[in-house]
Amino acid sequence: MNPVDKRRVRRSFSRSARAYDGRAAVQREIQDRMLALLGEAAPEARRALDVGAGTGALLARLAAARPRLAPAAVDLAPGMAAAARARVPSATVAAADAEALPFRSGAFDLVVSTSTFQWLPRLEPAFAEARRVLAPGGVLAIALFGARTLRELRDAWAAAGAGAARTHRFFSRDDVERALAAAGLATRSVVEEDLVEHHPDARAVLRSLKAIGATNAVPGARGLGGRGATLEMLRRYEDGHAGPRGVPATWHVVWAVAAR
């Protein structure tokens, strides 16, 4: 169980909607790769739902590549849903939760999601909803941030005295595989990789996360101990990781394709 305050997630990503596309470099790379993956995994899909669509960037590109596509999108953050609606006028867009999709059963040939499911308390309910709205033979394709994501930052917080219970827990590859099976989906593939960004210093890492709305969503974790703990975390981060390229920030990506 991943403790997540969804109200905080909703507010944070709504505020970041306008600036998101200009700051989310790793997320853009994942979208690029997802488009290529969908060309192999679901080449004939004509009814597609993007769960956690953000500003609609991925859905817009998918719709441009497939002129006959009937696109739809949901995002928990109203600000993101509004941006997606403006970006893809042909899409049916709703501000909605991945655990309660506002669509009829069997409505889609494809459900896709990138950089989203790590913000859920559990994976099983969202995967079960994806299965429900998929037609028989439909495909679920996801990329979520896994257990090693931001390990440098989380280790620095732990060294500064903020326990693991107060920092975000990311799902592992095993968590993903178990949840797909529990939801009754037939797994085709699950792979993982690490993408590493570099920033000038630890403060720049925090600024980057804030700019895209990826702030701590653990209930009661705001500040993680105050200014003193934050300064100690920054020191630990830089002492442990600073190098000629600045400091690294690891994004562990778990890719999965499954079918109903």
Coordinates of C-alpha atoms in Angstrom, one line a residue:
M1 CA 0.0 0.0 0.0
N2 CA 1.4 3.4 -1.1
P3 CA 0.2 6.2 1.2
V4 CA -0.9 9.0 -1.2
D5 CA -2.9 12.1 -0.6
K6 CA -4.8 12.4 -3.9
R7 CA -6.0 15.9 -3.0
R8 CA -2.4 17.1 -2.9
V9 CA -1.7 15.3 -6.2
R10 CA -4.7 16.9 -7.8
R11 CA -3.8 20.4 -6.6
S12 CA -0.1 20.1 -7.4
F13 CA -0.5 18.9 -11.0
S14 CA -3.3 21.4 -11.7
R15 CA -1.0 24.2 -10.7
S16 CA 1.8 22.9 -12.9
A17 CA -0.3 22.3 -16.1
R18 CA 0.8 25.5 -17.9
A19 CA 4.5 24.9 -17.4
Y20 CA 4.6 21.1 -17.4
D21 CA 5.5 20.5 -21.1
G22 CA 8.5 22.8 -20.9
R23 CA 10.0 21.1 -17.9
A24 CA 9.1 17.4 -18.0
A25 CA 12.1 16.1 -20.1
V26 CA 12.1 12.5 -18.9
Q27 CA 8.3 12.3 -19.3
R28 CA 8.7 13.5 -22.9
E29 CA 11.3 10.8 -23.6
I30 CA 8.9 8.2 -22.2
Q31 CA 6.1 9.5 -24.5
D32 CA 8.4 9.2 -27.5
R33 CA 9.2 5.6 -26.6
M34 CA 5.5 4.8 -25.9
L35 CA 4.5 5.9 -29.3
A36 CA 7.0 3.5 -30.9
L37 CA 5.8 0.8 -28.5
L38 CA 2.2 1.3 -29.5
G39 CA 3.1 0.9 -33.1
E40 CA 4.0 -2.7 -32.3
A41 CA 1.7 -3.5 -29.4
A42 CA -1.6 -2.1 -30.7
P43 CA -1.2 -1.1 -34.4
E44 CA -4.9 -1.5 -35.2
A45 CA -6.4 0.2 -32.2
R46 CA -9.0 2.8 -33.1
R47 CA -10.6 3.6 -29.7
A48 CA -7.9 4.8 -27.3
L49 CA -8.0 6.1 -23.7
D50 CA -5.0 7.9 -22.1
V51 CA -5.2 7.6 -18.3
G52 CA -3.4 10.4 -16.6
A53 CA -3.1 12.2 -19.9
G54 CA -1.6 15.3 -18.4
T55 CA -1.6 18.1 -21.0
G56 CA -2.6 15.7 -23.8
A57 CA 0.8 15.7 -25.4
L58 CA 0.9 11.9 -26.0
L59 CA -2.7 11.6 -27.1
A60 CA -2.3 14.5 -29.6
R61 CA 0.6 12.7 -31.2
L62 CA -1.2 9.4 -31.3
A63 CA -4.3 11.0 -32.8
A64 CA -2.1 12.7 -35.5
A65 CA -0.5 9.4 -36.4
R66 CA -3.9 7.7 -36.6
P67 CA -6.5 9.9 -38.3
R68 CA -9.3 7.5 -37.7
L69 CA -8.6 7.3 -33.9
A70 CA -11.5 8.0 -31.5
P71 CA -9.4 9.5 -28.6
A72 CA -10.4 9.9 -24.9
A73 CA -8.5 11.0 -21.8
V74 CA -8.8 11.3 -18.1
D75 CA -6.6 13.1 -15.6
L76 CA -7.1 13.5 -11.8
A77 CA -6.1 17.2 -12.0
P78 CA -8.7 19.5 -13.5
G79 CA -6.0 21.8 -14.8
M80 CA -4.4 19.0 -16.7
A81 CA -7.7 17.8 -18.1
A82 CA -8.5 21.3 -19.3
A83 CA -5.1 21.5 -21.1
A84 CA -5.7 18.1 -22.7
R85 CA -9.2 19.2 -23.8
A86 CA -7.8 22.3 -25.5
R87 CA -5.0 20.4 -27.1
V88 CA -7.1 17.5 -28.5
P89 CA -10.5 19.0 -29.3
S90 CA -11.7 15.8 -30.9
A91 CA -11.1 13.8 -27.6
T92 CA -13.6 13.0 -24.9
V93 CA -11.9 14.3 -21.8
A94 CA -12.8 14.0 -18.1
A95 CA -11.2 15.0 -14.8
A96 CA -11.4 11.6 -13.2
D97 CA -9.6 9.0 -11.1
A98 CA -7.8 6.0 -12.7
E99 CA -9.6 3.9 -10.1
A100 CA -13.1 5.0 -11.3
L101 CA -13.1 5.5 -15.0
P102 CA -16.3 7.3 -16.3
F103 CA -16.7 5.0 -19.4
R104 CA -18.8 1.9 -20.2
S105 CA -17.3 -1.5 -20.1
G106 CA -15.5 -2.6 -23.3
A107 CA -15.4 0.9 -24.7
F108 CA -11.7 0.9 -25.9
D109 CA -9.2 -1.1 -27.9
L110 CA -6.3 0.5 -26.2
V111 CA -5.7 2.0 -22.7
V112 CA -2.3 3.8 -22.4
S113 CA -0.7 5.5 -19.5
T114 CA 2.7 7.2 -18.9
S115 CA 4.2 8.6 -15.8
T116 CA 0.9 8.3 -13.8
F117 CA 0.3 5.1 -11.9
Q118 CA 3.1 5.7 -9.4
W119 CA 0.7 8.3 -7.8
L120 CA -1.8 5.6 -6.8
P121 CA -2.2 3.9 -3.4
R122 CA -2.4 0.5 -5.1
L123 CA -2.2 -0.7 -8.7
E124 CA -4.8 -3.4 -8.7
P125 CA -7.9 -1.2 -8.7
A126 CA -6.7 0.9 -11.6
F127 CA -5.6 -2.1 -13.6
A128 CA -9.0 -3.7 -13.0
E129 CA -10.7 -0.5 -14.3
A130 CA -8.4 -0.6 -17.4
R131 CA -9.5 -4.2 -18.0
R132 CA -13.1 -3.3 -17.5
V133 CA -13.1 -0.6 -20.2
L134 CA -11.1 -2.7 -22.6
A135 CA -12.8 -4.7 -25.3
P136 CA -11.8 -8.4 -25.5
G137 CA -8.4 -8.5 -27.0
G138 CA -7.8 -4.9 -26.1
V139 CA -4.3 -3.8 -25.0
L140 CA -3.1 -2.0 -21.9
A141 CA 0.3 -0.3 -22.3
I142 CA 1.9 1.6 -19.4
A143 CA 5.1 3.2 -18.3
L144 CA 5.3 4.1 -14.6
F145 CA 8.1 5.2 -12.3
G146 CA 9.4 2.3 -10.3
A147 CA 11.2 1.5 -7.0
R148 CA 14.6 3.1 -7.8
T149 CA 13.0 6.4 -8.8
L150 CA 14.7 9.4 -7.1
R151 CA 16.7 7.1 -5.0
E152 CA 19.4 9.7 -4.4
L153 CA 16.8 12.1 -3.0
R154 CA 15.1 9.5 -0.9
D155 CA 18.4 8.3 0.5
A156 CA 19.4 11.9 1.3
W157 CA 16.1 12.4 3.2
A158 CA 16.6 9.2 5.1
A159 CA 20.2 10.3 6.1
A160 CA 18.8 13.6 7.2
G161 CA 16.4 11.9 9.6
A162 CA 13.2 11.7 7.5
G163 CA 12.2 8.0 7.6
A164 CA 11.1 6.0 4.7
A165 CA 7.4 6.2 5.9
R166 CA 7.5 9.9 5.1
T167 CA 8.8 9.7 1.5
H168 CA 7.0 8.4 -1.5
R169 CA 7.0 4.6 -2.1
F170 CA 7.3 3.7 -5.7
F171 CA 6.1 0.3 -7.0
S172 CA 8.6 -2.4 -8.1
R173 CA 8.5 -4.5 -11.3
D174 CA 7.2 -7.4 -9.1
D175 CA 4.4 -5.2 -7.9
V176 CA 3.4 -4.4 -11.4
E177 CA 3.4 -8.1 -12.5
R178 CA 1.4 -9.2 -9.5
A179 CA -1.2 -6.4 -10.0
L180 CA -1.7 -7.2 -13.7
A181 CA -2.3 -10.8 -12.8
A182 CA -4.7 -9.9 -10.0
A183 CA -6.7 -7.7 -12.3
G184 CA -7.1 -10.6 -14.7
L185 CA -4.9 -9.2 -17.5
A186 CA -2.7 -11.4 -19.7
T187 CA 0.8 -10.0 -19.4
R188 CA 2.7 -9.8 -22.7
S189 CA 5.9 -8.1 -21.4
V190 CA 7.3 -6.2 -18.4
V191 CA 10.7 -4.5 -18.7
E192 CA 12.5 -1.9 -16.7
E193 CA 15.3 0.7 -17.2
D194 CA 16.9 3.6 -15.4
L195 CA 16.9 7.1 -17.0
V196 CA 19.3 9.5 -15.3
E197 CA 19.0 13.3 -15.4
H198 CA 21.7 15.6 -14.1
H199 CA 21.1 18.9 -12.3
P200 CA 23.5 21.6 -11.2
D201 CA 22.9 20.9 -7.5
A202 CA 20.4 19.3 -5.1
R203 CA 18.3 22.5 -4.9
A204 CA 17.8 22.3 -8.7
V205 CA 16.4 18.8 -8.3
L206 CA 13.8 20.1 -5.9
R207 CA 12.9 23.0 -8.2
S208 CA 12.6 20.7 -11.2
L209 CA 10.2 18.4 -9.3
K210 CA 8.1 21.3 -8.1
A211 CA 7.9 22.8 -11.6
I212 CA 6.2 19.6 -12.9
G213 CA 4.0 19.0 -9.9
A214 CA 5.9 16.0 -8.7
T215 CA 6.0 16.9 -5.0
N216 CA 5.7 14.6 -2.0
A217 CA 2.1 13.2 -1.8
V218 CA 2.5 11.3 1.5
P219 CA -0.1 12.4 4.0
G220 CA 1.4 14.6 6.7
A221 CA 4.8 14.8 5.1
R222 CA 4.9 18.4 4.1
G223 CA 8.3 19.9 4.8
L224 CA 9.7 16.5 6.1
G225 CA 10.9 18.1 9.3
G226 CA 11.4 21.8 8.5
R227 CA 14.2 23.9 7.2
G228 CA 16.9 22.3 9.2
A229 CA 16.1 18.8 7.8
T230 CA 15.9 20.2 4.3
L231 CA 19.3 21.8 4.6
E232 CA 20.8 18.6 5.9
M233 CA 19.2 16.6 3.1
L234 CA 20.7 19.0 0.5
R235 CA 24.1 18.6 2.1
R236 CA 23.8 14.8 2.2
Y237 CA 22.6 14.7 -1.4
E238 CA 25.5 16.7 -2.7
D239 CA 28.2 15.1 -0.5
G240 CA 27.0 11.7 -1.8
H241 CA 26.5 12.4 -5.4
A242 CA 28.0 15.6 -6.7
G243 CA 30.4 15.2 -9.7
P244 CA 31.5 17.0 -12.8
R245 CA 28.0 16.9 -14.3
G246 CA 26.3 18.1 -11.1
V247 CA 24.1 15.7 -9.2
P248 CA 22.1 12.8 -10.7
A249 CA 18.4 12.1 -10.4
T250 CA 17.4 8.6 -11.3
W251 CA 14.0 7.7 -12.9
H252 CA 13.4 4.0 -12.8
V253 CA 10.8 3.2 -15.5
V254 CA 8.8 0.0 -15.6
W255 CA 7.2 -0.7 -18.9
A256 CA 4.3 -3.2 -19.2
V257 CA 2.0 -4.4 -22.0
A258 CA -0.9 -6.6 -21.2
A259 CA -4.2 -7.6 -22.8
R260 CA -7.8 -8.5 -21.9

